[in-house]
C-alpha positions as a Python dict, from the first residue, in 0.01 Angstrom:
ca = {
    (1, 'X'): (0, 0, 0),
    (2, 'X'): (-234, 262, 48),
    (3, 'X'): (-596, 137, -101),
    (4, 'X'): (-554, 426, -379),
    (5, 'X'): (-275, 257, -512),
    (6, 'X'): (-433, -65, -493),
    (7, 'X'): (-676, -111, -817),
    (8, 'X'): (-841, -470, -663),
    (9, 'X'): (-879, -326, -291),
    (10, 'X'): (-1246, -379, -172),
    (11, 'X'): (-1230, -70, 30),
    (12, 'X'): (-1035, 215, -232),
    (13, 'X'): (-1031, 541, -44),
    (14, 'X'): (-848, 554, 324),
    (15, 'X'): (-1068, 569, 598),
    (16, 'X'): (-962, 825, 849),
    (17, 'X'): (-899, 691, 1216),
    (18, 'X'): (-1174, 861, 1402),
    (19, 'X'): (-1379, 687, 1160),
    (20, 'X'): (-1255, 370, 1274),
    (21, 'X'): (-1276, 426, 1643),
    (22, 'X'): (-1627, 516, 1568),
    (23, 'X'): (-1747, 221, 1349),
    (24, 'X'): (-2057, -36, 1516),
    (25, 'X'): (-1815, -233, 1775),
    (26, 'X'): (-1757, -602, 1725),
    (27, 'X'): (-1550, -717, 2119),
    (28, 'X'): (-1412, -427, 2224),
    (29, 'X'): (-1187, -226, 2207),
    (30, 'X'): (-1253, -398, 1817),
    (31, 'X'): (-1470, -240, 1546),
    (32, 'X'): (-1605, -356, 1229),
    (33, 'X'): (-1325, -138, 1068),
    (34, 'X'): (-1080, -329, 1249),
    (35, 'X'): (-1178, -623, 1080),
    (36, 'X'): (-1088, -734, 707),
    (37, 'X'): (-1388, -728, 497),
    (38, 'X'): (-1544, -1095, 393),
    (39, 'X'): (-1410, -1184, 93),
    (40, 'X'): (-1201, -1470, -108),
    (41, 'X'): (-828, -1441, -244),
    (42, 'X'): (-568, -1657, -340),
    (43, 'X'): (-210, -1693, -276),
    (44, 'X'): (58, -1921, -453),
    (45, 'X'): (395, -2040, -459),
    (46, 'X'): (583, -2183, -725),
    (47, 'X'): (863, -2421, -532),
    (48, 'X'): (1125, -2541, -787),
    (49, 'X'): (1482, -2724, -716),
    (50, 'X'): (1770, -2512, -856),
    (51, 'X'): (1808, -2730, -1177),
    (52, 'X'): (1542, -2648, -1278),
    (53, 'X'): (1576, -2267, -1148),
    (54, 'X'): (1873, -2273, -1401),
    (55, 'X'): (1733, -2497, -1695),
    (56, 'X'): (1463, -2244, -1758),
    (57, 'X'): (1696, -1913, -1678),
    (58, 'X'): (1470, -1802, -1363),
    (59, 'X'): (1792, -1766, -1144),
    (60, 'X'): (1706, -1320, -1127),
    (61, 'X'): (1321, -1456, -1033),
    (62, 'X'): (1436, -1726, -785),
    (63, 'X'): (1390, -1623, -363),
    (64, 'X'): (1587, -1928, -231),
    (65, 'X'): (1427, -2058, 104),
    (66, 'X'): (1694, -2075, 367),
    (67, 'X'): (1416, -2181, 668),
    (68, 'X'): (1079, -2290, 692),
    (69, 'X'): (884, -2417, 1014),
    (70, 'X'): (473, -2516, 1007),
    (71, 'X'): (361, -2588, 1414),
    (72, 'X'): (24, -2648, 1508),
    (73, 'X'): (-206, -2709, 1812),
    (74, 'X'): (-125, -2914, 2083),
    (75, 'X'): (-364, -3097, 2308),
    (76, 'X'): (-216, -2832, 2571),
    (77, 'X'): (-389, -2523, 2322),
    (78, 'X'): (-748, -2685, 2456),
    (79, 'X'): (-703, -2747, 2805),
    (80, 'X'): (-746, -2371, 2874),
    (81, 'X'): (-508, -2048, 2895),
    (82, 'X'): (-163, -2126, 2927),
    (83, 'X'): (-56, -1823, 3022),
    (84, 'X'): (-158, -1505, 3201),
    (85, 'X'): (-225, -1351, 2857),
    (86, 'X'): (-510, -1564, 2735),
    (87, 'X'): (-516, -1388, 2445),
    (88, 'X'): (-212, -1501, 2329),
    (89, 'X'): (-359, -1865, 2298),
    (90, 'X'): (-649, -1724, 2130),
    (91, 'X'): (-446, -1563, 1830),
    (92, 'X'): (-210, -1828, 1799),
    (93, 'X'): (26, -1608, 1931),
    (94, 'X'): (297, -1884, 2067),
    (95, 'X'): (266, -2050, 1780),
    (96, 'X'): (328, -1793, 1549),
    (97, 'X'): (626, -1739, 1768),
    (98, 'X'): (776, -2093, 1800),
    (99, 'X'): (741, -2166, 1397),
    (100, 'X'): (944, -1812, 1363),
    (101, 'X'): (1201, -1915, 1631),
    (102, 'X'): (1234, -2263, 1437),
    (103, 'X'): (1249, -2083, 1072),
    (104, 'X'): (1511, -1820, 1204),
    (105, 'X'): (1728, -2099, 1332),
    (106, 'X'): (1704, -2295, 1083),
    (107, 'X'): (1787, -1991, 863),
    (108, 'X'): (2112, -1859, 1052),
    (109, 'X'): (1864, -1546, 1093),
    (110, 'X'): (1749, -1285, 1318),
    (111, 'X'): (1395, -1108, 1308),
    (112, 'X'): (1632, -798, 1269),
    (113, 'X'): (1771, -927, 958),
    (114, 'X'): (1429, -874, 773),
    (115, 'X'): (1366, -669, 512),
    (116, 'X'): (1047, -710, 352),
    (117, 'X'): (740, -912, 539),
    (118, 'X'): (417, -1002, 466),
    (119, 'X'): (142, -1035, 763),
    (120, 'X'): (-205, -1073, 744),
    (121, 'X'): (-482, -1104, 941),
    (122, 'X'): (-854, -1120, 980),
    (123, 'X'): (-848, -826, 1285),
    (124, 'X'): (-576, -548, 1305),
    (125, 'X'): (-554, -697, 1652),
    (126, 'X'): (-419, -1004, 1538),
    (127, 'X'): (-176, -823, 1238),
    (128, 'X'): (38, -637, 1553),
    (129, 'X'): (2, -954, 1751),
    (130, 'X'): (200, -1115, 1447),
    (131, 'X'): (455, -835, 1487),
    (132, 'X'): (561, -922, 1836),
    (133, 'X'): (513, -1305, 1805),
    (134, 'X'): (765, -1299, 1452),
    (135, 'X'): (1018, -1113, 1694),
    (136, 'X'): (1018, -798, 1475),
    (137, 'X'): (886, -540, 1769),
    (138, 'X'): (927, -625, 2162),
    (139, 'X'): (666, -766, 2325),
    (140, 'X'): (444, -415, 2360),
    (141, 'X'): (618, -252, 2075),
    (142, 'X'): (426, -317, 1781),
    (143, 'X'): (235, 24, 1785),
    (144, 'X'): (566, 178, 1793),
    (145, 'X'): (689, -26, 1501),
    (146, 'X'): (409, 63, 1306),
    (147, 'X'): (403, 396, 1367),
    (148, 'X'): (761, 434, 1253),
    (149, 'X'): (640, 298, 917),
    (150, 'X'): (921, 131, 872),
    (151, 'X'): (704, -178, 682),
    (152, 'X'): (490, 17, 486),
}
């Protein structure tokens, strides 16, 4: 949502893109705007088998979870690049992708088939990195993707 909309946002009115481009530089083509400001948050999930679900009338509440994958490093991550991206190691970028590839399976899913998705990330570089590595923009096409605002 827009930060006006959002009454807890740290930063409350938009900050136009040249304004952006032209914040102090962090690794470029990065700039401090780029980045999420340092703060602390929360986020929870209330997991609950459907007996309960139904015992305490929560069935219009409920989001059922149809696939779920958690990956993490292997030795392989550390022994350098693995690919001619090196960034892509650097983001988690492949793992990101294999944990969607697993919960997409395991879900009878396609990226396509998503309507709603939460990403974040510490850098916008690593929030359109998500994009492509979830399968919901072709490798390359998450500028395009956002630009078509279809998730915002």
């Amino acid at each position: 949502a827009p930060p006006r909309n959002a009454p807890c946002a740290l930063v409350r009115k938009p900050v136009p893109a040249d304004a952006v481009l032209a914040a102090r530089g962090l690794l470029p083509p990065l700039t401090m705007a780029m980045a999420a400001p340092m703060a602390t948050g929360a986020a929870a999930v209330v997991l609950a088998d459907l007996d309960f679900v139904r015992a305490h009338g929560l069935e219009s509440q409920a989001v059922e979870i149809v696939g779920q994958s958690m990956v993490s490093d292997t030795a392989a991550t550390f022994a350098g690049p693995s690919s001619t991206a090196p960034w892509r190691d650097l983001c988690g970028y492949d793992l990101a992708a294999r944990a969607a590839r697993d919960a997409f399976a395991q879900a009878g899913l396609q990226p396509g088939d998503v309507d709603v998705v939460e990403i974040h990330d510490a850098f916008a570089s690593g929030e359109i990195a998500a994009y492509e590595a979830l399968g919901l923009a072709p490798e390359g096409g998450a500028g395009k993707l956002l630009d078509s605002g279809r998730w915002i």
